[in-house]
Amino acid sequence: MINISLEIEKLVKFALSKNLITKWDTIQVRNAILDILNLDVFEEVEGEVPLEDSPDILENISKWAVENNVIEDSIVYKDILESRIMAEVIPKQGEIVKEFYENFKESPKKSTDRYYEISRASNYIMTKRVAKDLHWTTKTEYGTLEITVNLSKPEKDPKAIAAEKFAVQTNYPKCLLCIENAGYKGRVNHPPRKNHRIIPVELGGDQWYLQYSPYVYYNEHAIVLSEKHEPMKISKGSMKKLLEFIELFPHYFVGSNADLPIVGGSILSHDHFQGGNYEFPMAKAEVEYKFNVSKFPNIKAGIVNWPMSVIRISSKNREELLDFANEILEKWRAYSDETVGIHAFSNETPHNTITPIARRRNDEFELDLVLRNNRTSDTHPLGIFHPHEEYHNIKKENIGLIEVMGLAVLPGRLKEEINILTEYLSKGNSLESIKNDEKVSKHYPWITSIKENIGNNIEEDIKKEIGIVFSKVLECSGVYKRDEIGQEAFKKFIATL
């Protein structure tokens, strides 16, 4: 039986240990939690209160709340309750912003370190769920690629799905990235954000905000978002913001998804970037072909050894780098080469754009500009430069910023499918079993083609082959293929610069 008073005291102790509250706040915080749980009385706890992490404490409180009919037994209502509770034990928005910029005076890293700590401690970043994700790496001809199978985002249960039918339909907040999410209570059809705080950052003369992703895919997975709910737009202005951001936070990279369907991210309706304190595989890739541009003699430029089509440019001069980046963008938007299937327009519909990524290399600013094209065809209805159908058993979704940089985000179904395939491949007549099992039959052609590569360590070998498929998926998404024809065509575009 759960002692709810003990769980409340654990949470108070946790908050004190993370400097989320002071000792003068403890009574108020305790009473606020009692109010949320519809309790009138707090029973004194005898003995030493153990120090535990917030997700474990909140799990116990939610369990108690279900058992005592405070909430329904649903992940949606548990999340709403836990968000409400944590909102009472973390500082208000203004206090966090004040602390952030006081730390910033000492160092940008100190400010983000503390903000990230608060975001984890508040359970806004779902650390316990993120820990469920599968992770591994695979060595390829392009270096070591990273793979994650996304298991952290919970699926809605039948109760929540049924409740959605009767939920009030509203456009507040307009999307998951809008600043109105900060402190929002949540509902069955919108996640709770009572424990969410955001940091104002001015970029390009506009008001933007810094926050972290609740389901981080890498260290300090940050989201930088516009104050206004406006569509994604790759432009000189957006690249200026990227460069300004890494000047403010030189220990972070920052990049933007492309601004067209198919080659863009999952949310095109709200202008935003993603960044963080992390070095992706693409950042480690070397330049394999260098070129000079007479108009910009101080800029280093080249093509990166990468499955997608990447131009890397760098300079100590931020403004000059921005001018060249914009020239590449403008040239690419209008560029066509029918010999390799690149068409800039279909009538008035544009197809060419870029995925830009900014980082610091010592005292230099560096931009990786990934050339993208979102054209479709009868053969490839989901996208010509998109994961091809032969790889849809592993990856069918858009190739966004994170994957462009070498981290695959794969669907959660693969965990079970890897286990089933491992079981079948450990027995005789495995191919026939795979072919006849509807859960994994989609993998039959692929497994047939790689069976000779599967040794005694079956599961690890399957994961290795999944990593190789990811490299092939990135090759599909590259506008210039890695063969001689593709690379000569790439250099032909470079010559226009």
Coordinates of C-alpha atoms in Angstrom, one line a residue:
M1 CA 0.0 0.0 0.0
I2 CA 1.4 3.4 -1.0
N3 CA 2.0 5.9 1.8
I4 CA 1.0 9.1 -0.1
S5 CA 2.4 11.4 2.7
L6 CA 5.8 9.6 2.3
E7 CA 5.7 10.1 -1.5
I8 CA 5.0 13.8 -1.1
E9 CA 7.9 14.2 1.3
K10 CA 10.2 12.3 -1.1
L11 CA 9.2 14.8 -3.8
V12 CA 9.8 17.8 -1.5
K13 CA 13.2 16.4 -0.6
F14 CA 14.0 15.8 -4.3
A15 CA 13.1 19.4 -5.1
L16 CA 15.3 20.7 -2.3
S17 CA 18.2 18.5 -3.6
K18 CA 18.0 20.0 -7.1
N19 CA 17.6 23.6 -5.8
L20 CA 14.1 23.9 -7.3
I21 CA 12.7 25.2 -4.0
T22 CA 14.1 26.6 -0.8
K23 CA 13.3 25.3 2.7
W24 CA 10.9 28.2 3.1
D25 CA 8.8 26.8 0.2
T26 CA 8.3 23.3 1.6
I27 CA 5.0 23.9 3.5
Q28 CA 3.5 25.7 0.5
V29 CA 4.6 23.0 -1.9
R30 CA 3.3 20.2 0.3
N31 CA -0.1 21.9 0.7
A32 CA -0.3 22.6 -3.1
I33 CA 0.2 18.9 -3.8
L34 CA -2.4 17.9 -1.2
D35 CA -4.8 20.2 -3.0
I36 CA -4.1 18.6 -6.3
L37 CA -4.7 15.1 -4.8
N38 CA -8.0 16.3 -3.0
L39 CA -6.4 15.6 0.4
D40 CA -7.2 17.7 3.5
V41 CA -4.7 16.1 5.9
F42 CA -1.0 15.4 5.8
E43 CA 0.4 12.7 8.1
E44 CA 3.8 13.2 9.5
V45 CA 6.4 10.8 8.2
E46 CA 8.6 9.0 10.7
G47 CA 12.2 8.2 10.1
E48 CA 14.6 9.2 7.2
V49 CA 12.9 10.1 3.9
P50 CA 14.9 8.4 1.1
L51 CA 16.2 10.5 -1.8
E52 CA 14.7 9.2 -5.1
D53 CA 14.4 10.5 -8.6
S54 CA 11.2 12.4 -9.6
P55 CA 9.9 10.0 -12.3
D56 CA 9.8 7.1 -9.7
I57 CA 8.1 9.3 -7.1
L58 CA 5.5 10.6 -9.6
E59 CA 4.8 7.0 -10.7
N60 CA 3.9 6.1 -7.2
I61 CA 1.8 9.2 -6.7
S62 CA -0.1 8.4 -10.0
K63 CA -0.7 4.8 -8.9
W64 CA -2.1 6.0 -5.6
A65 CA -4.3 8.5 -7.4
V66 CA -5.8 5.8 -9.6
E67 CA -6.3 3.5 -6.6
N68 CA -8.1 6.3 -4.7
N69 CA -10.3 7.4 -7.7
V70 CA -8.6 10.8 -8.1
I71 CA -7.9 10.1 -11.7
E72 CA -8.8 7.4 -14.3
D73 CA -6.3 4.7 -15.0
S74 CA -4.9 6.1 -18.2
I75 CA -1.5 7.3 -19.3
V76 CA -3.0 10.6 -20.5
Y77 CA -4.6 11.5 -17.1
K78 CA -1.4 10.3 -15.2
D79 CA 0.7 12.7 -17.4
I80 CA -1.7 15.6 -16.7
L81 CA -1.6 14.9 -12.9
E82 CA 2.2 14.6 -12.8
S83 CA 2.7 17.8 -14.8
R84 CA 0.4 19.7 -12.4
I85 CA 2.3 18.4 -9.4
M86 CA 5.8 19.2 -10.8
A87 CA 4.6 22.7 -11.7
E88 CA 4.3 23.3 -8.0
V89 CA 7.9 22.3 -7.3
I90 CA 9.8 24.2 -10.0
P91 CA 10.4 28.0 -10.2
K92 CA 8.1 30.3 -12.2
Q93 CA 9.0 31.3 -15.7
G94 CA 10.5 34.7 -14.8
E95 CA 12.7 33.1 -12.0
I96 CA 14.1 30.6 -14.4
V97 CA 14.8 33.2 -17.1
K98 CA 16.5 35.4 -14.5
E99 CA 18.7 32.6 -13.3
F100 CA 19.5 31.6 -16.9
Y101 CA 20.8 35.0 -17.9
E102 CA 22.7 35.5 -14.6
N103 CA 24.5 32.2 -15.4
F104 CA 25.0 33.3 -19.0
K105 CA 27.1 36.2 -17.8
E106 CA 29.6 33.7 -16.4
S107 CA 29.3 31.3 -19.4
P108 CA 26.7 30.2 -21.9
K109 CA 27.4 26.6 -21.0
K110 CA 26.6 27.2 -17.4
S111 CA 23.3 28.7 -18.3
T112 CA 22.3 25.7 -20.5
D113 CA 23.6 23.2 -18.0
R114 CA 21.4 24.5 -15.3
Y115 CA 18.3 24.9 -17.6
Y116 CA 18.8 21.3 -18.8
E117 CA 19.1 20.1 -15.2
I118 CA 15.8 21.8 -14.3
S119 CA 14.1 20.5 -17.5
R120 CA 15.1 16.9 -16.5
A121 CA 14.3 17.3 -12.8
S122 CA 10.8 18.7 -13.5
N123 CA 10.0 15.6 -15.5
Y124 CA 9.3 17.8 -18.5
I125 CA 12.0 15.8 -20.2
M126 CA 10.7 12.3 -19.9
T127 CA 13.9 10.7 -18.8
K128 CA 12.4 7.3 -17.7
R129 CA 10.6 6.9 -21.0
V130 CA 13.5 8.0 -23.1
A131 CA 15.6 5.3 -21.3
K132 CA 13.4 2.7 -23.0
D133 CA 14.6 3.6 -26.5
L134 CA 17.0 1.2 -28.2
H135 CA 20.4 2.6 -29.3
W136 CA 23.2 1.2 -31.2
T137 CA 25.9 2.2 -33.8
T138 CA 26.9 0.7 -37.1
K139 CA 30.2 1.2 -39.0
T140 CA 29.6 2.2 -42.7
E141 CA 31.7 3.6 -45.5
Y142 CA 30.6 7.0 -44.3
G143 CA 31.7 6.5 -40.7
T144 CA 29.8 5.3 -37.7
L145 CA 26.1 5.9 -38.0
E146 CA 23.7 6.0 -35.0
I147 CA 20.4 4.2 -34.7
T148 CA 17.6 4.7 -32.2
V149 CA 14.3 2.8 -32.0
N150 CA 11.7 5.2 -30.6
L151 CA 9.9 3.5 -27.7
S152 CA 9.5 6.6 -25.4
K153 CA 6.4 8.2 -26.8
P154 CA 3.4 6.4 -25.2
E155 CA 0.5 5.3 -27.3
K156 CA -2.9 6.5 -26.1
D157 CA -5.0 3.8 -24.4
P158 CA -8.7 3.1 -25.3
K159 CA -10.1 5.3 -22.5
A160 CA -8.2 8.4 -23.8
I161 CA -9.1 7.7 -27.4
A162 CA -12.8 7.4 -26.4
A163 CA -12.6 10.6 -24.4
E164 CA -11.1 12.5 -27.4
K165 CA -14.4 12.1 -29.2
F166 CA -16.1 14.3 -26.6
A167 CA -13.2 16.7 -26.0
V168 CA -13.5 20.3 -26.8
Q169 CA -11.9 21.1 -30.2
T170 CA -9.8 24.2 -29.9
N171 CA -6.8 25.7 -31.6
Y172 CA -5.2 26.8 -28.3
P173 CA -2.3 26.3 -28.3
K174 CA -2.2 26.3 -32.1
C175 CA 0.5 23.6 -32.2
L176 CA 3.0 21.7 -30.0
L177 CA 5.6 24.3 -30.5
C178 CA 3.7 27.5 -29.7
I179 CA 4.9 29.4 -26.7
E180 CA 1.4 29.1 -25.2
N181 CA 2.4 25.6 -24.3
A182 CA 4.5 26.8 -21.4
G183 CA 2.5 26.2 -18.3
Y184 CA -0.5 24.7 -20.2
K185 CA -2.6 22.2 -18.2
G186 CA -3.1 19.8 -21.2
R187 CA -6.1 17.8 -22.2
V188 CA -6.9 14.4 -23.7
N189 CA -6.0 15.7 -27.2
H190 CA -3.0 17.9 -26.2
P191 CA -0.1 17.0 -23.9
P192 CA 0.2 18.8 -20.6
R193 CA 3.0 21.3 -20.2
K194 CA 2.4 22.7 -16.7
N195 CA 6.0 21.9 -15.8
H196 CA 7.4 23.5 -19.0
R197 CA 9.4 26.7 -19.0
I198 CA 11.0 28.5 -22.0
I199 CA 13.9 30.9 -22.4
P200 CA 13.6 34.1 -24.5
V201 CA 16.4 34.5 -27.1
E202 CA 16.6 37.3 -29.6
L203 CA 17.7 36.2 -33.1
G204 CA 17.9 38.3 -36.2
G205 CA 16.0 41.1 -34.4
D206 CA 13.1 38.8 -33.7
Q207 CA 11.9 37.2 -30.5
W208 CA 12.6 33.5 -30.4
Y209 CA 12.7 31.0 -27.5
L210 CA 14.9 28.1 -26.4
Q211 CA 13.5 24.9 -24.9
Y212 CA 14.3 21.2 -24.8
S213 CA 12.5 18.3 -26.5
P214 CA 10.5 16.3 -23.9
Y215 CA 11.7 13.2 -25.8
V216 CA 15.4 13.9 -26.3
Y217 CA 17.1 11.9 -29.0
Y218 CA 20.6 13.1 -28.0
N219 CA 22.3 15.1 -25.3
E220 CA 20.6 18.5 -24.6
H221 CA 18.2 18.0 -27.6
A222 CA 17.1 21.7 -27.9
I223 CA 14.3 23.3 -29.9
V224 CA 14.6 26.9 -30.8
L225 CA 11.3 28.4 -31.9
S226 CA 9.7 31.5 -33.2
E227 CA 7.4 33.5 -30.9
K228 CA 5.0 33.7 -33.9
H229 CA 3.1 30.7 -35.3
E230 CA 4.4 31.1 -38.8
P231 CA 5.4 28.4 -41.4
M232 CA 9.0 27.1 -41.8
K233 CA 11.0 29.2 -44.2
I234 CA 14.6 28.7 -45.3
S235 CA 16.0 32.1 -46.2
K236 CA 19.0 34.3 -45.6
G237 CA 17.2 35.5 -42.5
S238 CA 16.8 32.0 -41.1
M239 CA 20.5 31.2 -41.7
K240 CA 21.4 34.5 -40.1
K241 CA 19.5 33.3 -37.0
L242 CA 21.4 30.0 -37.0
L243 CA 24.7 31.8 -37.1
E244 CA 23.7 34.2 -34.4
F245 CA 22.6 31.3 -32.2
I246 CA 26.0 29.6 -32.3
E247 CA 27.7 32.9 -31.6
L248 CA 25.5 33.1 -28.4
F249 CA 25.9 29.4 -27.6
P250 CA 29.2 28.2 -29.2
H251 CA 29.0 24.8 -27.4
Y252 CA 25.8 24.0 -29.3
F253 CA 25.1 23.1 -32.9
V254 CA 21.8 24.3 -34.5
G255 CA 20.1 23.4 -37.7
S256 CA 16.8 23.7 -39.5
N257 CA 14.6 21.2 -41.2
A258 CA 13.9 21.9 -44.9
D259 CA 10.8 24.0 -45.5
L260 CA 9.0 21.8 -48.1
P261 CA 6.9 18.7 -47.6
I262 CA 8.5 15.2 -47.9
V263 CA 12.0 16.6 -47.2
G264 CA 10.9 18.7 -44.2
G265 CA 10.2 17.8 -40.6
S266 CA 7.0 16.8 -39.0
I267 CA 5.9 20.3 -38.0
L268 CA 6.2 22.7 -41.0
S269 CA 3.5 25.1 -39.6
H270 CA 5.8 26.7 -36.9
D271 CA 9.2 28.1 -37.7
H272 CA 11.8 26.4 -35.5
F273 CA 15.3 24.9 -35.3
Q274 CA 16.8 22.0 -33.4
G275 CA 20.2 22.0 -31.7
G276 CA 22.1 20.8 -28.7
N277 CA 25.4 19.8 -27.2
Y278 CA 26.2 16.9 -29.4
E279 CA 28.4 16.0 -32.3
F280 CA 26.6 14.0 -35.0
P281 CA 28.2 11.6 -37.4
M282 CA 27.9 14.1 -40.3
A283 CA 29.9 16.7 -38.3
K284 CA 32.8 14.1 -38.1
A285 CA 32.7 13.4 -41.8
E286 CA 35.6 14.8 -43.8
V287 CA 35.5 17.1 -46.9
E288 CA 36.4 14.9 -49.9
Y289 CA 36.4 17.6 -52.6
K290 CA 37.5 21.2 -52.0
F291 CA 36.7 24.2 -54.1
N292 CA 37.4 27.9 -54.1
V293 CA 35.0 30.8 -54.9
S294 CA 36.7 33.9 -56.2
K295 CA 34.0 36.1 -54.9
F296 CA 34.6 34.8 -51.3
P297 CA 38.4 34.2 -51.1
N298 CA 38.4 33.8 -47.3
I299 CA 35.8 31.0 -47.2
K300 CA 36.8 27.3 -47.1
A301 CA 34.4 25.2 -49.1
G302 CA 34.0 21.6 -50.1
I303 CA 31.8 18.5 -50.7
V304 CA 31.4 16.3 -47.7
N305 CA 32.0 12.5 -47.8
W306 CA 28.4 11.7 -46.9
P307 CA 25.5 9.7 -48.4
M308 CA 23.5 12.9 -48.9
S309 CA 24.6 15.9 -51.0
V310 CA 26.4 18.2 -48.5
I311 CA 28.3 21.4 -49.1
R312 CA 30.4 22.5 -46.1
I313 CA 31.6 26.1 -45.9
S314 CA 33.4 27.8 -43.1
S315 CA 35.0 31.2 -42.2
K316 CA 35.9 33.4 -39.3
N317 CA 33.7 36.1 -40.9
R318 CA 30.1 35.4 -40.1
E319 CA 28.6 38.0 -42.5
E320 CA 30.7 36.8 -45.5
L321 CA 29.7 33.2 -44.7
L322 CA 26.1 34.2 -44.6
D323 CA 26.3 35.9 -48.0
F324 CA 27.8 32.8 -49.6
A325 CA 25.3 30.5 -48.0
N326 CA 22.5 32.6 -49.3
E327 CA 24.1 32.6 -52.8
I328 CA 24.2 28.8 -52.7
L329 CA 20.5 28.7 -51.5
E330 CA 19.3 31.0 -54.3
K331 CA 21.3 29.2 -57.0
W332 CA 20.0 25.8 -55.8
R333 CA 16.4 26.9 -55.6
A334 CA 16.5 27.7 -59.4
Y335 CA 18.8 24.9 -60.5
S336 CA 17.7 22.0 -62.7
D337 CA 19.7 19.1 -64.2
E338 CA 17.6 16.7 -66.1
T339 CA 20.5 14.3 -66.6
V340 CA 20.2 13.3 -62.9
G341 CA 16.5 13.9 -62.4
I342 CA 16.7 17.3 -60.7
H343 CA 13.9 19.7 -61.6
A344 CA 13.6 22.9 -59.7
F345 CA 9.9 23.4 -60.5
S346 CA 6.8 21.6 -61.7
N347 CA 4.9 24.5 -63.3
E348 CA 4.9 27.0 -60.4
T349 CA 5.6 24.4 -57.6
P350 CA 9.1 24.7 -56.2
H351 CA 11.1 21.5 -55.4
N352 CA 14.6 22.6 -54.3
T353 CA 15.5 23.7 -50.8
I354 CA 18.2 23.0 -48.3
T355 CA 18.7 21.6 -44.8
P356 CA 21.2 24.0 -43.1
I357 CA 23.2 23.1 -40.0
A358 CA 25.5 25.5 -38.1
R359 CA 28.3 24.8 -35.7
R360 CA 31.5 26.4 -34.4
R361 CA 35.0 24.9 -35.1
N362 CA 37.3 26.8 -32.7
D363 CA 37.1 30.4 -33.9
E364 CA 35.4 29.6 -37.2
F365 CA 31.7 29.5 -38.1
E366 CA 30.8 26.4 -40.1
L367 CA 27.7 25.6 -42.2
D368 CA 26.7 22.3 -43.7
L369 CA 24.1 22.9 -46.5
V370 CA 22.3 19.7 -47.5
L371 CA 20.7 20.0 -50.9
R372 CA 17.1 18.7 -51.0
N373 CA 14.5 18.1 -53.7
N374 CA 10.9 16.9 -52.9
R375 CA 9.8 15.8 -56.4
T376 CA 7.7 12.7 -56.7
S377 CA 7.1 10.2 -59.6
D378 CA 4.9 7.3 -60.5
T379 CA 7.8 5.0 -59.5
H380 CA 8.4 6.8 -56.2
P381 CA 5.1 8.4 -55.2
L382 CA 6.3 9.3 -51.7
G383 CA 9.4 11.0 -53.1
I384 CA 12.2 10.4 -55.5
F385 CA 14.8 11.6 -53.0
H386 CA 13.1 9.8 -50.1
P387 CA 13.5 6.3 -48.6
H388 CA 12.7 3.9 -51.5
E389 CA 10.1 1.2 -51.2
E390 CA 12.6 -1.6 -50.8
Y391 CA 13.7 -0.1 -47.5
H392 CA 10.2 0.7 -46.1
N393 CA 10.3 -2.3 -43.9
I394 CA 12.9 -0.4 -41.9
K395 CA 12.2 3.3 -42.6
K396 CA 9.3 4.9 -44.5
E397 CA 9.0 8.3 -42.9
N398 CA 10.6 11.6 -44.0
I399 CA 14.3 12.1 -43.6
G400 CA 14.4 15.1 -41.3
L401 CA 17.3 17.1 -39.8
I402 CA 18.3 14.5 -37.2
E403 CA 18.5 11.7 -39.7
V404 CA 20.3 13.9 -42.3
M405 CA 23.1 14.3 -39.7
G406 CA 23.4 10.5 -39.2
L407 CA 21.0 9.5 -36.4
A408 CA 18.2 7.2 -37.5
V409 CA 14.9 7.5 -35.6
L410 CA 13.2 4.3 -36.3
P411 CA 9.6 3.2 -35.5
G412 CA 9.0 1.3 -32.2
R413 CA 7.5 -1.7 -34.0
L414 CA 11.1 -2.7 -34.8
K415 CA 11.8 -3.8 -31.3
E416 CA 9.3 -6.7 -31.4
E417 CA 10.1 -7.4 -35.1
I418 CA 13.9 -7.8 -34.3
N419 CA 13.0 -10.2 -31.5
I420 CA 10.8 -12.3 -33.8
L421 CA 13.4 -12.3 -36.6
T422 CA 16.1 -13.3 -34.1
E423 CA 13.9 -16.2 -32.8
Y424 CA 13.2 -17.5 -36.3
L425 CA 16.8 -17.2 -37.5
S426 CA 17.9 -19.3 -34.6
K427 CA 15.9 -22.2 -35.9
G428 CA 15.7 -24.3 -39.0
N429 CA 13.4 -23.3 -42.0
S430 CA 13.6 -19.7 -40.8
L431 CA 12.9 -18.0 -44.1
E432 CA 9.6 -19.9 -44.6
S433 CA 8.5 -18.9 -41.0
I434 CA 9.3 -15.3 -41.7
K435 CA 7.5 -15.3 -44.9
N436 CA 4.3 -16.7 -43.3
D437 CA 4.3 -14.5 -40.2
E438 CA 2.3 -11.3 -41.0
K439 CA 4.2 -9.4 -38.3
V440 CA 7.5 -9.8 -40.1
S441 CA 6.7 -11.0 -43.6
K442 CA 7.6 -7.4 -44.8
H443 CA 11.2 -8.2 -43.9
Y444 CA 11.3 -11.5 -46.0
P445 CA 13.0 -10.0 -49.1
W446 CA 15.5 -8.1 -47.0
I447 CA 16.3 -11.1 -44.7
T448 CA 16.8 -13.3 -47.8
S449 CA 19.3 -10.8 -49.2
I450 CA 21.3 -10.6 -46.0
K451 CA 21.0 -14.1 -44.6
E452 CA 24.6 -14.9 -45.4
N453 CA 25.7 -12.0 -43.2
I454 CA 23.9 -13.3 -40.1
G455 CA 26.3 -15.3 -37.9
N456 CA 25.9 -16.7 -34.4
N457 CA 25.3 -13.3 -32.8
I458 CA 21.9 -13.0 -34.6
E459 CA 20.4 -10.0 -32.9
E460 CA 23.5 -7.9 -33.2
D461 CA 24.0 -8.9 -36.8
I462 CA 20.4 -7.9 -37.6
K463 CA 21.0 -4.5 -35.9
K464 CA 24.2 -4.1 -38.0
E465 CA 22.3 -4.7 -41.2
I466 CA 19.6 -2.2 -40.1
G467 CA 22.4 0.4 -39.8
I468 CA 23.5 -0.4 -43.3
V469 CA 19.9 0.0 -44.6
F470 CA 19.9 3.4 -42.9
S471 CA 23.0 4.4 -44.9
K472 CA 21.2 3.2 -48.1
V473 CA 18.1 5.3 -47.1
L474 CA 20.3 8.4 -46.8
E475 CA 21.8 7.6 -50.2
C476 CA 18.2 7.5 -51.6
S477 CA 17.6 10.9 -50.1
G478 CA 20.8 12.4 -51.7
V479 CA 20.0 14.5 -54.8
Y480 CA 23.4 13.6 -56.2
K481 CA 24.1 9.9 -56.1
R482 CA 27.5 8.6 -54.9
D483 CA 28.4 7.1 -58.3
E484 CA 30.6 8.8 -60.9
I485 CA 27.7 10.3 -62.8
G486 CA 26.2 11.7 -59.6
Q487 CA 29.4 13.3 -58.3
E488 CA 30.2 14.8 -61.7
A489 CA 26.8 16.4 -61.8
F490 CA 27.3 17.7 -58.2
K491 CA 30.6 19.3 -59.3
K492 CA 28.7 20.8 -62.3
F493 CA 26.4 22.6 -59.8
I494 CA 29.4 23.7 -57.7
A495 CA 30.9 25.3 -60.9
T496 CA 27.8 27.6 -61.1
L497 CA 28.9 29.1 -57.8

